[in-house]
Amino acid sequence: MNPAPPDLSPLALLLQADIVVQAVMAVLALASLACWAIILEKTVVLRRLAREARALAAQARVRPDGAAPAGEGLAAVTLRAGHAEWREGRDHAETAGEFRDRLERAMRGAVTQELRQAEPGLPLLATIGSVSPFIGLFGTVWGIMHSFSGIAAQQDTSLATVAPGIAEALFATAIGLVAAIPATIAYNRYATRLSRIRQEALAAAGAIAGRLARRPALVAGGRAAAE
């Protein structure tokens, strides 16, 4: 009677693996869960920022009315920063170009501050994408070494003896790739998208600064000064 074939299902491979390989698999499983949690969070955040960047760009095509917008978000915070500088007015020794640069610097700072809130989590995605394959490879090497030790102890090189240990080792590599591939793709995609949002928002801030600078502003002493 032929012996029953070894159980090579994922659950069986996990339960039968060496304790070190099990630890490697657990670390990679946690990394994969963290990766998907970051992906879901960044999808929502970047979608919101892209919408607000478009709203800011739309404001660049509208004549400013001097009113500081209420609320939070990229567009509102950036516009408030620009209007706050504009209401302070131009200094006597300040040229129109310098006044515009001051307005733009204030809005660029607000844009940078708002977009910085979307950056946490991206370094972890990059780390998971670059490190997970090596962690999985470590588990594979350890599993193969453990399998060879078992072969030497049993003095049996049949496929039924070798297959479970090799399968356990390769399963660690597979889990490492499952964690690394989505993390790498997500990091590249989100980093590119965040860069595009930043460029759009900064361009809109520059355009708004130019429009505000062309409006009559108060000089430092409170007198109106036309450009």
C-alpha positions as MATLAB code, in Angstrom:
seq = 'MNPAPPDLSPLALLLQADIVVQAVMAVLALASLACWAIILEKTVVLRRLAREARALAAQARVRPDGAAPAGEGLAAVTLRAGHAEWREGRDHAETAGEFRDRLERAMRGAVTQELRQAEPGLPLLATIGSVSPFIGLFGTVWGIMHSFSGIAAQQDTSLATVAPGIAEALFATAIGLVAAIPATIAYNRYATRLSRIRQEALAAAGAIAGRLARRPALVAGGRAAAE';
ca = [
       0.000    0.000    0.000;
       1.442    3.334   -1.094;
       1.919    5.949    1.659;
      -0.392    8.969    1.602;
       1.071   11.921   -0.295;
       2.298   14.769    1.881;
      -0.118   17.643    2.522;
       1.290   20.680    0.698;
      -1.588   23.070    1.329;
      -0.602   26.563    2.550;
      -2.027   25.939    6.035;
      -0.196   22.629    6.336;
       3.053   24.193    5.148;
       2.675   26.930    7.752;
       1.916   24.548   10.613;
       4.632   22.044    9.679;
       7.371   24.618    9.099;
      10.317   25.148   11.371;
       9.816   27.740   14.126;
      12.226   30.165   12.418;
      10.383   29.836    9.112;
       7.070   30.327   10.916;
       8.430   33.528   12.476;
       9.523   34.742    9.038;
       6.077   34.000    7.614;
       4.387   35.826   10.496;
       6.574   38.925    9.968;
       5.823   38.916    6.252;
       2.091   38.459    6.889;
       2.101   41.472    9.221;
       4.049   43.475    6.633;
       1.472   42.579    4.003;
      -1.393   43.681    6.269;
       0.398   46.964    7.012;
       0.984   47.461    3.300;
      -2.691   47.098    2.419;
      -3.752   49.336    5.311;
      -1.435   52.071    4.004;
      -2.677   51.549    0.447;
      -6.299   52.056    1.495;
      -5.458   55.124    3.600;
      -3.314   56.757    0.907;
      -5.937   56.120   -1.745;
      -8.447   58.171    0.253;
      -5.967   60.907    1.238;
      -4.472   61.423   -2.215;
      -7.892   61.445   -3.843;
      -8.906   64.236   -1.475;
      -5.692   66.177   -2.062;
      -6.062   65.862   -5.827;
      -9.584   67.263   -5.593;
      -8.381   70.166   -3.436;
      -5.465   70.864   -5.781;
      -7.947   71.134   -8.649;
     -10.050   73.515   -6.551;
      -6.958   75.620   -5.875;
      -6.146   75.665   -9.583;
      -9.705   76.792  -10.280;
      -9.221   79.683   -7.833;
      -6.190   80.777   -9.840;
      -8.503   81.476  -12.776;
     -10.933   83.562  -10.691;
     -10.390   87.192   -9.753;
      -9.588   87.275   -6.009;
     -12.169   89.070   -3.901;
     -10.018   89.655   -0.843;
     -12.024   87.261    1.348;
     -10.144   84.583    3.254;
     -11.896   81.218    2.757;
     -13.095   79.244    5.769;
     -12.655   75.558    6.429;
      -9.706   73.217    6.252;
      -7.922   71.460    3.446;
      -5.235   72.276    0.928;
      -7.136   74.945   -1.015;
      -8.541   76.788    2.008;
      -5.289   76.794    4.000;
      -3.240   77.942    1.011;
      -5.625   80.744    0.126;
      -5.765   81.929    3.734;
      -1.973   82.076    3.868;
      -1.891   84.205    0.724;
      -4.671   86.539    1.856;
      -3.046   86.995    5.256;
       0.162   88.211    3.619;
      -1.788   90.369    1.172;
      -3.718   92.084    3.973;
      -0.435   93.008    5.661;
       0.309   95.062    2.568;
       3.486   96.106    0.852;
       6.378   97.630    2.690;
       7.633  101.054    1.534;
      10.940   99.554    0.397;
       9.324   96.492   -1.177;
       8.932   96.278   -4.949;
       5.921   94.748   -6.647;
       7.989   91.703   -7.558;
       9.178   91.250   -3.989;
       5.615   91.584   -2.747;
       4.499   88.880   -5.163;
       7.360   86.622   -4.077;
       6.343   87.066   -0.442;
       2.772   86.090   -1.223;
       3.918   83.074   -3.187;
       6.330   81.961   -0.446;
       3.536   82.047    2.101;
       1.266   79.922   -0.078;
       4.047   77.530   -1.062;
       4.770   76.989    2.621;
       1.099   76.191    3.244;
       1.058   73.753    0.313;
       4.190   72.012    1.562;
       2.789   71.752    5.086;
      -0.494   70.262    3.893;
       1.110   67.763    1.524;
       3.598   66.694    4.175;
       0.674   65.149    6.040;
       0.269   62.648    3.194;
       3.863   61.420    3.377;
       3.743   59.218    6.525;
       3.443   55.595    5.491;
       5.214   55.974    2.160;
       8.670   55.190    3.625;
       7.192   52.049    5.195;
       5.842   50.984    1.792;
       9.293   51.463    0.295;
      10.857   49.470    3.129;
       8.383   46.613    2.772;
       8.886   46.541   -0.981;
      12.674   46.367   -0.731;
      13.157   44.210    2.376;
      10.368   41.613    2.156;
      11.970   39.518   -0.616;
      15.168   39.225    1.414;
      13.267   38.252    4.553;
      11.452   35.609    2.509;
      14.761   34.452    1.055;
      16.172   34.102    4.554;
      13.226   31.888    5.467;
      13.797   29.842    2.313;
      17.490   29.314    3.012;
      16.791   28.392    6.613;
      14.024   25.999    5.583;
      16.231   24.267    3.022;
      19.012   23.903    5.573;
      16.527   22.407    8.031;
      15.238   20.080    5.319;
      18.739   18.882    4.493;
      19.365   18.246    8.175;
      16.256   16.076    8.250;
      17.396   14.187    5.165;
      20.770   13.505    6.764;
      19.124   12.311    9.972;
      16.719    9.967    8.177;
      19.225    8.980    5.487;
      16.409    9.083    2.985;
      16.486   11.198   -0.176;
      13.122   10.150   -1.588;
      10.785   12.802   -2.945;
       8.295   12.185   -0.138;
      10.991   13.129    2.357;
      12.403   16.112    0.489;
       9.217   17.700   -0.884;
       7.591   18.991    2.347;
      10.725   20.756    3.586;
      11.472   22.324    0.196;
       7.842   23.401   -0.185;
       7.861   25.041    3.262;
      11.024   26.929    2.361;
       9.690   28.141   -0.972;
       6.411   29.149    0.641;
       8.341   31.749    2.670;
       9.682   33.261   -0.559;
       6.166   33.343   -2.006;
       4.841   35.232    1.027;
       7.746   37.678    0.745;
       6.824   38.411   -2.859;
       3.140   38.764   -1.949;
       4.142   41.492    0.504;
       6.797   43.164   -1.670;
       5.055   43.448   -5.042;
       1.981   45.477   -3.933;
       4.165   47.641   -1.688;
       6.556   48.518   -4.511;
       3.771   49.233   -6.985;
       1.851   51.343   -4.449;
       4.913   53.333   -3.401;
       5.847   54.222   -6.981;
       2.270   55.118   -7.842;
       1.623   57.244   -4.768;
       4.989   59.001   -4.871;
       4.343   59.973   -8.491;
       0.793   61.084   -7.758;
       1.872   63.154   -4.751;
       4.543   64.834   -6.875;
       1.944   65.748   -9.512;
      -0.418   67.143   -6.869;
       2.433   69.217   -5.435;
       3.322   70.616   -8.864;
      -0.295   71.503   -9.610;
      -0.798   73.162   -6.233;
       2.457   75.146   -6.410;
       1.657   76.337   -9.924;
      -1.776   77.470   -8.732;
      -0.202   79.232   -5.740;
       2.121   81.149   -8.055;
      -0.771   82.218  -10.275;
      -2.864   83.344   -7.295;
       0.087   85.279   -5.881;
       0.413   87.110   -9.181;
      -3.262   88.044   -9.174;
      -3.196   89.221   -5.571;
      -0.036   91.250   -6.121;
      -1.716   93.184   -8.957;
      -4.512   94.339   -6.640;
      -4.117   97.509   -4.550;
      -2.482   96.617   -1.264;
      -1.824   98.504    1.931;
       1.637   99.815    2.585;
       3.186   99.313    6.036;
       1.780  102.647    7.296;
      -1.761  101.681    6.302;
      -1.965  103.874    3.179;
      -3.216  102.469   -0.089;
      -0.552  101.910   -2.672;
      -1.308  101.158   -6.258;
       1.196   99.285   -8.378;
];
